[in-house]
Short mmCIF file of C-alpha atoms and ligand atoms in Angstrom, two decimals:
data_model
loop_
_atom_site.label_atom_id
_atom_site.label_comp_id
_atom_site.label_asym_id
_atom_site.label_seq_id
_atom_site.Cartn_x
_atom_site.Cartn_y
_atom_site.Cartn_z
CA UNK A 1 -143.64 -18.11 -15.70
CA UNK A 2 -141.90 -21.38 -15.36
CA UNK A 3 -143.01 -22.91 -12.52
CA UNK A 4 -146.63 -21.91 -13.33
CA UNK A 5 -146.29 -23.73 -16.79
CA UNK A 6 -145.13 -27.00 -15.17
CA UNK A 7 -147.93 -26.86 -13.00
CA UNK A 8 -150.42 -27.18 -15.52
CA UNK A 9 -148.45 -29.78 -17.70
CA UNK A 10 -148.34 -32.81 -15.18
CA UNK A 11 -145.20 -34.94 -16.42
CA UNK A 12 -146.61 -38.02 -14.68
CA UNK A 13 -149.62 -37.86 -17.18
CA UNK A 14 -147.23 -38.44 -20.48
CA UNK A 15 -147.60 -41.39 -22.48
CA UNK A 16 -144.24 -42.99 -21.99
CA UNK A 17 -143.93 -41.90 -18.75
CA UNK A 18 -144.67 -45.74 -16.69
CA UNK A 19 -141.88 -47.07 -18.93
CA UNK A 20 -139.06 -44.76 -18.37
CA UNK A 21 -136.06 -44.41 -15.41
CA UNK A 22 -135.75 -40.63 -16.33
CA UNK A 23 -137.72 -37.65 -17.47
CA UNK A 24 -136.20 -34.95 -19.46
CA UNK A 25 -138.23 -31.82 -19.47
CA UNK A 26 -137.99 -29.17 -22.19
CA UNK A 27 -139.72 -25.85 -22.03
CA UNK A 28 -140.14 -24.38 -25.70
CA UNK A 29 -141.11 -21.10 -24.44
CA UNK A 30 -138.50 -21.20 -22.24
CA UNK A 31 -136.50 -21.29 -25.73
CA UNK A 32 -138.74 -18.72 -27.08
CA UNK A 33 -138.41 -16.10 -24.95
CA UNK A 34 -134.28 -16.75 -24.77
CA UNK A 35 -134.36 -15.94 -28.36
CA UNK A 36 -136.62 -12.27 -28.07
CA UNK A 37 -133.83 -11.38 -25.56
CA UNK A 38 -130.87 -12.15 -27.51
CA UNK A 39 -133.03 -10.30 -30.59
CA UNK A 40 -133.73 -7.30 -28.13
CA UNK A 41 -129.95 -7.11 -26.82
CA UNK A 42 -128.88 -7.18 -30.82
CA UNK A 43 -130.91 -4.22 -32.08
CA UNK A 44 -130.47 -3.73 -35.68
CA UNK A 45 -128.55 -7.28 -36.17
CA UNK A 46 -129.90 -10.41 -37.46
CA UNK A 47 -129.99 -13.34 -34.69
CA UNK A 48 -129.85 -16.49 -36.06
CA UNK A 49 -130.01 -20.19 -34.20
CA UNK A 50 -127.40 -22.44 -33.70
CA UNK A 51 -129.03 -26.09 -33.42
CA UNK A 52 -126.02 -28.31 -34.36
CA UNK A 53 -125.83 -31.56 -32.39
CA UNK A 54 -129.47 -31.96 -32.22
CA UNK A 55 -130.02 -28.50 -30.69
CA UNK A 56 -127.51 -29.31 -28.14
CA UNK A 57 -129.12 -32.61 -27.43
CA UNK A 58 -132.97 -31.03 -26.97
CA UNK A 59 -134.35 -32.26 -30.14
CA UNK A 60 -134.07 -29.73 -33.63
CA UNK A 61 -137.27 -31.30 -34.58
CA UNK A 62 -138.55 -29.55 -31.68
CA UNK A 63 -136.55 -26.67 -31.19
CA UNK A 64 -136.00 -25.13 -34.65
CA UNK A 65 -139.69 -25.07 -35.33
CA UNK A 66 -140.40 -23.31 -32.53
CA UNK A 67 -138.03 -20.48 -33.28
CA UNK A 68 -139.36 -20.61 -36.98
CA UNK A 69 -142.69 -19.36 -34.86
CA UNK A 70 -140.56 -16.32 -33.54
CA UNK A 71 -139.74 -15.60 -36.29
CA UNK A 72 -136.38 -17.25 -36.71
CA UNK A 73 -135.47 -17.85 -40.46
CA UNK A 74 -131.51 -18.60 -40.21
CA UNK A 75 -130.14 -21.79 -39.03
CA UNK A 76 -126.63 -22.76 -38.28
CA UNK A 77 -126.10 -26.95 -37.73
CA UNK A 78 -122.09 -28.50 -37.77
CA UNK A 79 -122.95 -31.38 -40.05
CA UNK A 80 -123.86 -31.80 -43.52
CA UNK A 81 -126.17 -34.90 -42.04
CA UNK A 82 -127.80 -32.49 -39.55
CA UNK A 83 -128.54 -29.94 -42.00
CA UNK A 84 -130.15 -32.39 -44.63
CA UNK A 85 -131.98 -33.28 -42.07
CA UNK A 86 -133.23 -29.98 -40.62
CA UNK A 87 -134.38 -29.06 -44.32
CA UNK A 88 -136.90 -32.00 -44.46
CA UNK A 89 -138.09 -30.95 -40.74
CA UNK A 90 -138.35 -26.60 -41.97
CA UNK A 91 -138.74 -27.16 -45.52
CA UNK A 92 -137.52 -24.82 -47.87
CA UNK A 93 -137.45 -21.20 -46.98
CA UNK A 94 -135.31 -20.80 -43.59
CA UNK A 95 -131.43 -20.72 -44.50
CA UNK A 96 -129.35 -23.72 -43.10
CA UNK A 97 -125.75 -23.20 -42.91
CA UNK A 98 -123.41 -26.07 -42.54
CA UNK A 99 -120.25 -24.84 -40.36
CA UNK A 100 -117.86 -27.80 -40.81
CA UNK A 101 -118.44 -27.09 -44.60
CA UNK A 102 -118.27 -28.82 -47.54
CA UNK A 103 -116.68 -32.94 -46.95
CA UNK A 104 -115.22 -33.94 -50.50
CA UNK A 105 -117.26 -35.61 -52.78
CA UNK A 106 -120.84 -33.65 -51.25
CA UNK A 107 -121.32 -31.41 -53.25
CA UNK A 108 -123.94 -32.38 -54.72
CA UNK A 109 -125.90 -33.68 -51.67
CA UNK A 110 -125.05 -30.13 -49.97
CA UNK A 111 -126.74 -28.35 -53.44
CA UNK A 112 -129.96 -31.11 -53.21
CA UNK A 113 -130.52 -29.86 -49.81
CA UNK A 114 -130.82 -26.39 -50.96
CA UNK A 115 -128.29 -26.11 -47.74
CA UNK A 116 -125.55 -23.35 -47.49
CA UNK A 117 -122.04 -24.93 -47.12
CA UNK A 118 -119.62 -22.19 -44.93
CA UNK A 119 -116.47 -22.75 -47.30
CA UNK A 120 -113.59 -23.10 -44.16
CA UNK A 121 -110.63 -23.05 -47.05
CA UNK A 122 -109.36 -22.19 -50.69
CA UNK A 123 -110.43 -26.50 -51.75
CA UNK A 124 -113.85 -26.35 -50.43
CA UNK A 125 -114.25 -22.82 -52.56
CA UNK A 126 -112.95 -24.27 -55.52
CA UNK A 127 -115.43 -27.66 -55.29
CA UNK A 128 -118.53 -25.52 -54.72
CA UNK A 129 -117.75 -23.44 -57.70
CA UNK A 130 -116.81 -26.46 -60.01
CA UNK A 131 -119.89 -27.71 -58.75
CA UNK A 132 -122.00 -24.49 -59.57
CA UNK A 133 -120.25 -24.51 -62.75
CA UNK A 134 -121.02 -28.05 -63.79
CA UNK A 135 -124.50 -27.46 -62.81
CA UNK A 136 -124.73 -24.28 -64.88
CA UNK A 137 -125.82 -22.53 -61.10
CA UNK A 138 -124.99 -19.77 -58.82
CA UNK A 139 -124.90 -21.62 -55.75
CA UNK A 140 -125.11 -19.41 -52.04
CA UNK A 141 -122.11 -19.92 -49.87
CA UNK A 142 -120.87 -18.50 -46.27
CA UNK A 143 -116.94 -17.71 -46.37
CA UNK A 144 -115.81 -18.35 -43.07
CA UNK A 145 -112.08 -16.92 -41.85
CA UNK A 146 -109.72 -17.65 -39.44
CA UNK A 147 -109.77 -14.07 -37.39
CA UNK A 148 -107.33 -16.04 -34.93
CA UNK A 149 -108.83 -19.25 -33.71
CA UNK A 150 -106.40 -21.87 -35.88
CA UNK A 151 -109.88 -23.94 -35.69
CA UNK A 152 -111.53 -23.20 -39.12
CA UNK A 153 -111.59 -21.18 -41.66
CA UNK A 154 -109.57 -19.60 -44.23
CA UNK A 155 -106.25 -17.91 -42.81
CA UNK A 156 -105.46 -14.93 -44.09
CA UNK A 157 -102.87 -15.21 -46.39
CA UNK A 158 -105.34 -17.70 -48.62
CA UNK A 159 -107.98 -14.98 -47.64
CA UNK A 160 -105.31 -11.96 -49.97
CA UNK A 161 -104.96 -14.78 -52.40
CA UNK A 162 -108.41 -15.27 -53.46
CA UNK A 163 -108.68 -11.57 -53.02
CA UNK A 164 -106.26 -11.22 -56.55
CA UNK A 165 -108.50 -14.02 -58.11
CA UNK A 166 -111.00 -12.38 -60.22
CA UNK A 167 -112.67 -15.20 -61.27
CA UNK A 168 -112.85 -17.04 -57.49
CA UNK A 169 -116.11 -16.28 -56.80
CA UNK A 170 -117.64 -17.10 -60.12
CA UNK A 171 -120.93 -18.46 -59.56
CA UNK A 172 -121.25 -18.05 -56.28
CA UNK A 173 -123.61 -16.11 -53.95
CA UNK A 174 -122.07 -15.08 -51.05
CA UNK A 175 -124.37 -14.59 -48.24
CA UNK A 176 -122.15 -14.09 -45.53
CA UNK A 177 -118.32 -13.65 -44.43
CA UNK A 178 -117.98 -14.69 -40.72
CA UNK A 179 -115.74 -15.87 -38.46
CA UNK A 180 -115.50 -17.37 -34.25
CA UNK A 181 -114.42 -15.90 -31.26
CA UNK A 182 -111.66 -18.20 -28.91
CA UNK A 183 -112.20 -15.80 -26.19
CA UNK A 184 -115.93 -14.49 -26.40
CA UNK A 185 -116.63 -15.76 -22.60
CA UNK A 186 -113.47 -13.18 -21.14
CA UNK A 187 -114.67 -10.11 -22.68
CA UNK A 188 -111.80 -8.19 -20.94
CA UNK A 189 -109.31 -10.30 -23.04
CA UNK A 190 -107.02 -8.39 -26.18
CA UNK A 191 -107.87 -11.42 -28.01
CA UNK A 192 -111.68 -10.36 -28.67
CA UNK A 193 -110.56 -6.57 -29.99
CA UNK A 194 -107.58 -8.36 -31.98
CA UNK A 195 -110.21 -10.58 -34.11
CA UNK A 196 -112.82 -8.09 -34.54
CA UNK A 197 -109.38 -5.99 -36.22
CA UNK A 198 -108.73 -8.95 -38.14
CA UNK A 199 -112.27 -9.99 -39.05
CA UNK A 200 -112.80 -6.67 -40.70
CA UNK A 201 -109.27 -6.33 -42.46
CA UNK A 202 -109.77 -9.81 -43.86
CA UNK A 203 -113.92 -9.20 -44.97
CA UNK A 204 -113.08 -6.34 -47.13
CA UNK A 205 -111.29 -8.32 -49.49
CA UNK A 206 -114.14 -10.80 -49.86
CA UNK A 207 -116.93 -9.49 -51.64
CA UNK A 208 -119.46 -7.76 -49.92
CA UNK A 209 -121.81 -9.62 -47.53
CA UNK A 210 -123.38 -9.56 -43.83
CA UNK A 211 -121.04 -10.18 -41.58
CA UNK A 212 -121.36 -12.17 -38.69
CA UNK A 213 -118.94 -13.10 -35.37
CA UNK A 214 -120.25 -13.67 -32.01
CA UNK A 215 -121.74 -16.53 -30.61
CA UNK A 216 -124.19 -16.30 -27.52
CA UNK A 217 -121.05 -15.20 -25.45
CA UNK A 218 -120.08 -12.42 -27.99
CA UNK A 219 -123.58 -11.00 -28.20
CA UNK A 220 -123.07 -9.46 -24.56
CA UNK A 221 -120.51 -7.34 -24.29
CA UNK A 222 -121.89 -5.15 -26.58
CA UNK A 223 -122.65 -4.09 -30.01
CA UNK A 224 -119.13 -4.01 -31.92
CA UNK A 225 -119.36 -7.62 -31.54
CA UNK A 226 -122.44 -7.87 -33.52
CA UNK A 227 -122.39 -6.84 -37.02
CA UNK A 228 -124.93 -7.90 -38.80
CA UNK A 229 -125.72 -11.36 -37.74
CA UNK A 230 -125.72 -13.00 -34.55
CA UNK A 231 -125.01 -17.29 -33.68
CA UNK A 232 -126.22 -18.45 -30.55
CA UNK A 233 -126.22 -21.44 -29.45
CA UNK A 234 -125.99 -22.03 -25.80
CA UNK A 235 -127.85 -19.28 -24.32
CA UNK A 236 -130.98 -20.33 -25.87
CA UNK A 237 -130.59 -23.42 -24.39
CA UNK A 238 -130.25 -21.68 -20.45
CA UNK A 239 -126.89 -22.11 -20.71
CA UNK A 240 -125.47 -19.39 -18.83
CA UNK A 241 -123.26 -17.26 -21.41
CA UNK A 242 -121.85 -14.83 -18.93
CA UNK A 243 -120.04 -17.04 -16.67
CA UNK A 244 -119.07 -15.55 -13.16
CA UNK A 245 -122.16 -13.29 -13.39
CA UNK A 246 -125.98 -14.04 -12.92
CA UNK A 247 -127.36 -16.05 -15.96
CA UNK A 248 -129.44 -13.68 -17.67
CA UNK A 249 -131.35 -16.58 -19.37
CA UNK A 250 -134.39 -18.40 -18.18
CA UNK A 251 -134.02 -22.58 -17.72
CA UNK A 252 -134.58 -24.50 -20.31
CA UNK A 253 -134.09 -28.36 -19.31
CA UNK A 254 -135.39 -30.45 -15.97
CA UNK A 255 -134.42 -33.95 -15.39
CA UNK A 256 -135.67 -36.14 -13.03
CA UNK A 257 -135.24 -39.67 -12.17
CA UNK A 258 -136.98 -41.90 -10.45
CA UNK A 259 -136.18 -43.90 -7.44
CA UNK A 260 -135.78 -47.71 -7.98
CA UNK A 261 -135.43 -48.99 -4.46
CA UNK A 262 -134.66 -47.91 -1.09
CA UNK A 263 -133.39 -49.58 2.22
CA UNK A 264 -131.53 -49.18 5.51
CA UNK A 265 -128.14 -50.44 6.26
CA UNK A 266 -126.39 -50.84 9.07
CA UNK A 267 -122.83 -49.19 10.01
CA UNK A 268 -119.67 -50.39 7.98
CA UNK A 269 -121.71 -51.11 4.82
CA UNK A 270 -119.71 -50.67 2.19
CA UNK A 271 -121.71 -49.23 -0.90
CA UNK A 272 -121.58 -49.54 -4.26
CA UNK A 273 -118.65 -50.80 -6.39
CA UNK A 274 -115.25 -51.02 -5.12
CA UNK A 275 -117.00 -50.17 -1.88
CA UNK A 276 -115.66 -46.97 -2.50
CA UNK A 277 -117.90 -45.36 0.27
CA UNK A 278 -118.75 -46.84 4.02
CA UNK A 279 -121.67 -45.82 6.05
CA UNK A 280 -119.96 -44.75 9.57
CA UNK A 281 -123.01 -44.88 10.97
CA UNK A 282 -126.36 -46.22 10.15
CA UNK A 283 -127.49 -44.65 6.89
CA UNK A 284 -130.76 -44.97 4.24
CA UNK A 285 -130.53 -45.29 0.99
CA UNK A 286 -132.30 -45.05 -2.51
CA UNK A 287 -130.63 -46.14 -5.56
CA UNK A 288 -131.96 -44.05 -8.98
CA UNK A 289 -132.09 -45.27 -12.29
CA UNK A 290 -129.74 -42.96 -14.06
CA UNK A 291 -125.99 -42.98 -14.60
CA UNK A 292 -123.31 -42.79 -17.13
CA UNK A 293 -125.36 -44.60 -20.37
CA UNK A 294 -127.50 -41.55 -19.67
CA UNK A 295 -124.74 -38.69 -19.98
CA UNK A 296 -124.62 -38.27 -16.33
CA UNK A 297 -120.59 -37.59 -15.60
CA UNK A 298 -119.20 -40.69 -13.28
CA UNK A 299 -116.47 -38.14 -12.27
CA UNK A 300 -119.32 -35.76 -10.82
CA UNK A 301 -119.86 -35.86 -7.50
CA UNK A 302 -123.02 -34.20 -7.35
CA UNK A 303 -126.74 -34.18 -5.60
CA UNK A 304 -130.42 -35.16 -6.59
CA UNK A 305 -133.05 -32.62 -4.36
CA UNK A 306 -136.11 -33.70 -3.27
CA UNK A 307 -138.68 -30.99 -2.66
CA UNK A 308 -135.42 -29.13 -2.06
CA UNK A 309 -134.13 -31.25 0.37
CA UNK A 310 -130.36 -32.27 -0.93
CA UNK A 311 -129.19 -36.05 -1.53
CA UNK A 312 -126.01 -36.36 -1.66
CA UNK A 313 -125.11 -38.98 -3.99
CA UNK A 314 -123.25 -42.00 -2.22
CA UNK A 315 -120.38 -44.06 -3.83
CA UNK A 316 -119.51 -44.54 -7.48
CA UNK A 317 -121.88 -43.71 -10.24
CA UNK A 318 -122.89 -46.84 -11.86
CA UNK A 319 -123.74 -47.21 -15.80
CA UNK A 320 -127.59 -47.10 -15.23
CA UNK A 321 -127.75 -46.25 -11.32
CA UNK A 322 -126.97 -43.51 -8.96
CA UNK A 323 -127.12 -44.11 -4.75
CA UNK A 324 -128.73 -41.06 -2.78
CA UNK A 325 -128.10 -40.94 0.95
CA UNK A 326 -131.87 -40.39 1.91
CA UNK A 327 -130.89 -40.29 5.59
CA UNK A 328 -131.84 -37.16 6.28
CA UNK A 329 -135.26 -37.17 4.86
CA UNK A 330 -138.22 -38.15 6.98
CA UNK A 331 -138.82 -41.67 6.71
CA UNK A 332 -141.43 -42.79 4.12
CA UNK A 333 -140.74 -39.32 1.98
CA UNK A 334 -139.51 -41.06 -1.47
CA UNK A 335 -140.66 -44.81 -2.87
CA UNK A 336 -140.11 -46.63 -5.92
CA UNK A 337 -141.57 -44.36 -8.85
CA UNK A 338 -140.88 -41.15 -6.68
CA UNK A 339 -138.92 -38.87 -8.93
CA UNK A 340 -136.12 -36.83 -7.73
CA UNK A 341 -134.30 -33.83 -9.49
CA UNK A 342 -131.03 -33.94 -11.15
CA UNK A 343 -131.66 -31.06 -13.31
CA UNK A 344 -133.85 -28.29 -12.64
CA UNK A 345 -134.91 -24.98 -9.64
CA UNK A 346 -132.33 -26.52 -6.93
CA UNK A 347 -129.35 -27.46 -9.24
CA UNK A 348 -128.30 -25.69 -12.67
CA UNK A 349 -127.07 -27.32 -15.94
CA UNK A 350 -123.91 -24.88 -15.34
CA UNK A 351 -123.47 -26.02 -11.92
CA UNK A 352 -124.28 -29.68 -13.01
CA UNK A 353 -121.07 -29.33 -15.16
CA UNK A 354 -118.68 -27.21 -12.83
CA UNK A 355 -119.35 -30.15 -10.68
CA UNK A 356 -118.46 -32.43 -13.09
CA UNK A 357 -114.84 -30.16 -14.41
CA UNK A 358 -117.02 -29.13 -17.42
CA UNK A 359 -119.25 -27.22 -19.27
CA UNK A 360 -123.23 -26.65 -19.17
CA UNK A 361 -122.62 -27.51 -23.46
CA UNK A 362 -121.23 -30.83 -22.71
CA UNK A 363 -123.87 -31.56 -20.17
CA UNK A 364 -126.81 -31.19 -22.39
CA UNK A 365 -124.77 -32.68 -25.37
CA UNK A 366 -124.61 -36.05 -23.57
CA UNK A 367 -128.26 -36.60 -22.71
CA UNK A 368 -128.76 -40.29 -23.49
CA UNK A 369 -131.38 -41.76 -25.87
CA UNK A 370 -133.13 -43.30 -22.84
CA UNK A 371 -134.69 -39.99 -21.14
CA UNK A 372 -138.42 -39.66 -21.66
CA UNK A 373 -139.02 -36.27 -23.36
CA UNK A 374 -141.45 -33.96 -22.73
CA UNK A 375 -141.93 -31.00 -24.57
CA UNK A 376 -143.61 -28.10 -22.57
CA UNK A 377 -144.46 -24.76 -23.75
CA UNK A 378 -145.05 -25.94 -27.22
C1 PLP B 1 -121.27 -23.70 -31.87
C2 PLP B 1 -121.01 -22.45 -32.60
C3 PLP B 1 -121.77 -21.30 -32.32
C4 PLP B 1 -122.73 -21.22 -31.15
O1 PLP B 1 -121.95 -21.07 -29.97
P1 PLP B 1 -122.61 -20.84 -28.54
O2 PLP B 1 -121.41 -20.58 -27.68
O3 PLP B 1 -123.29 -22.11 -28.17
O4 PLP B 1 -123.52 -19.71 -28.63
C5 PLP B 1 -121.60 -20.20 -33.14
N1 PLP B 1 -120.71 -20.21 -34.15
C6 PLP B 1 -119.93 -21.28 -34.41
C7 PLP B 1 -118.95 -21.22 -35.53
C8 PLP B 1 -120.05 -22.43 -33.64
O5 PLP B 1 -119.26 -23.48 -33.89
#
């Protein structure tokens, strides 16, 4: 379904595309149809969208429209900047959750957005319901606890304190009690079964609300994880949520860049800085413009394909440059302007980031500003 897709969108025909050293490819459908499988695999439960950090780097003003055609009508972002802005690009009905919750002294910027603040401890409860009580408002809230993460969240003994507080939740609408796996991607691990326990002990003394825990990793091992509503993130992305077994979700990104230059040099060249490689023998090379400015790891050894032909990439990775050892490519197979994949049927995001000693999320996250973007699928 892919491949025929790209077929009829030629990326070479995009306005933009003379200008630019690298082409970032993003297939909204591709997005689409991640999000009916999560939906499918959750049944009954809600799914919402994560699409914090600019929908992991893809573009929200893209992405989170597109979902809103699925039928998507919860959001999740990190920031209270990145939800204020997701309201002007939705407008008013979907819900936006902000996850690092309420900063001091935002209150009333979080309210203006009509955005929903997950209130991480005790202080952040307290501000929203001054607020709410200045304002003469019942203002929606998520209460997020710590099930056993020690990264957000209210831990449970200020979870049994509120509990005795009759009055803690005065003017306040709480739409949901969550919390976050540490452990979601082992689902063999004690950890997962000892935060559901805690989860649940610790949402009965909050009022009564949806409840929501996994992200895309805790969607899959099945439906105890789920509760009511689901956050994924990653997986909509392509990112492959089951690691060490086949990625159940269809690609989502393609990068290419394009080759600047090529020549031939002779044996005992030493090639790029610090000359930390030397051509033994006579080699070819093409040097492509893409490197570290552009979120491409300088610690990643790695390959760009040609028509699936591997290039292994030759010396150090330079801030806006990357050598390929063309040698074994028929002579007269790439030129300047010929674009090669980094990204894409020959070389995964998650294997673009075991490469590189991380993860597919960080990949994607550090896409540079310079890619041209093309939105297919749309
Ligand atoms: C980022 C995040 C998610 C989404 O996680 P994925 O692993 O990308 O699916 C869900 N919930 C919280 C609290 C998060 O911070």
């Amino acid at each position: 379904m892919t491949k025929r897709r790209e077929q009829v969108v030629r990326v070479s025909d995009a306005e933009g595309f003379a200008e630019a050293g690298a082409v970032l490819t993003i297939d909204l459908a591709a997005i689409r149809a991640n999000y009916r499988l999560l939906r499918t695999m959750l049944g009954g439960a809600r799914c919402a969208a994560v699409v914090k950090a600019d929908a992991y780097g893809l573009g929200a003003d893209r992405v989170a429209p597109a979902l809103v055609k699925e039928g998507c009508d919860t959001f999740f972002v990190a920031h209270l900047s990145e939800g204020i802005a997701l309201r002007k690009i939705l407008g008013e009905s979907p819900e936006i959750f902000v996850l690092n919750g309420l900063p001091p002294g935002a209150e009333g910027a979080c309210a203006a957005a009509g955005l929903i603040p997950v209130l991480n401890s005790e202080a952040q409860l307290v501000a929203w319901r001054e607020h709410a009580a200045r304002d003469r408002k019942t203002l929606p809230a998520a209460v997020q606890v710590d099930s056993g993460m020690a990264r957000l969240g209210m831990p449970p003994e200020e979870v049994a304190r509120i509990a005795f507080d009759p009055r803690a939740f005065d003017g306040i609408d709480v739409r949901l009690v969550m919390s976050h796996f540490a452990r979601a991607d082992e689902p063999r691990e004690a950890a997962n079964a000892t935060q559901r326990a805690v989860f649940e002990a610790l949402a009965k003394m909050l009022p009564a609300a949806p409840r929501s825990l996994a992200n895309s990793s805790g969607i899959f091992p099945g439906a105890e994880n789920h509760y009511d509503l689901a956050r994924p993130g990653c997986a909509l992305y392509g990112v492959n949520p089951v690691p060490g077994t086949e990625n159940p979700m269809l690609p989502v990104v393609r990068l290419e860049a394009k080759v600047i230059q090529t020549r031939e040099i002779p044996a005992g060249s030493g090639i790029g800085y610090g000359h930390a490689a030397k051509a033994v023998e006579k080699m070819r090379l093409a040097t492509i413009s893409l490197g570290y400015a552009d979120g491409w790891h300088r610690r990643a050894a790695s390959f760009a394909f040609l028509a699936g032909q591997r290039l292994p990439f030759v010396g150090r990775v330079s801030m806006d440059s990357i050598i390929l050892d063309i040698s074994a490519l028929p002579p007269g197979s790439l030129a300047p302007g010929t674009l090669v994949e980094l990204i894409g049927p020959h070389q995964s995001v998650d294997e673009v980031a075991a490469q590189a000693g991380t993860i597919g999320y960080e990949v994607l996250t550090s896409f540079g500003s310079r890619f041209h973007r093309v939105y297919v699928g749309g």
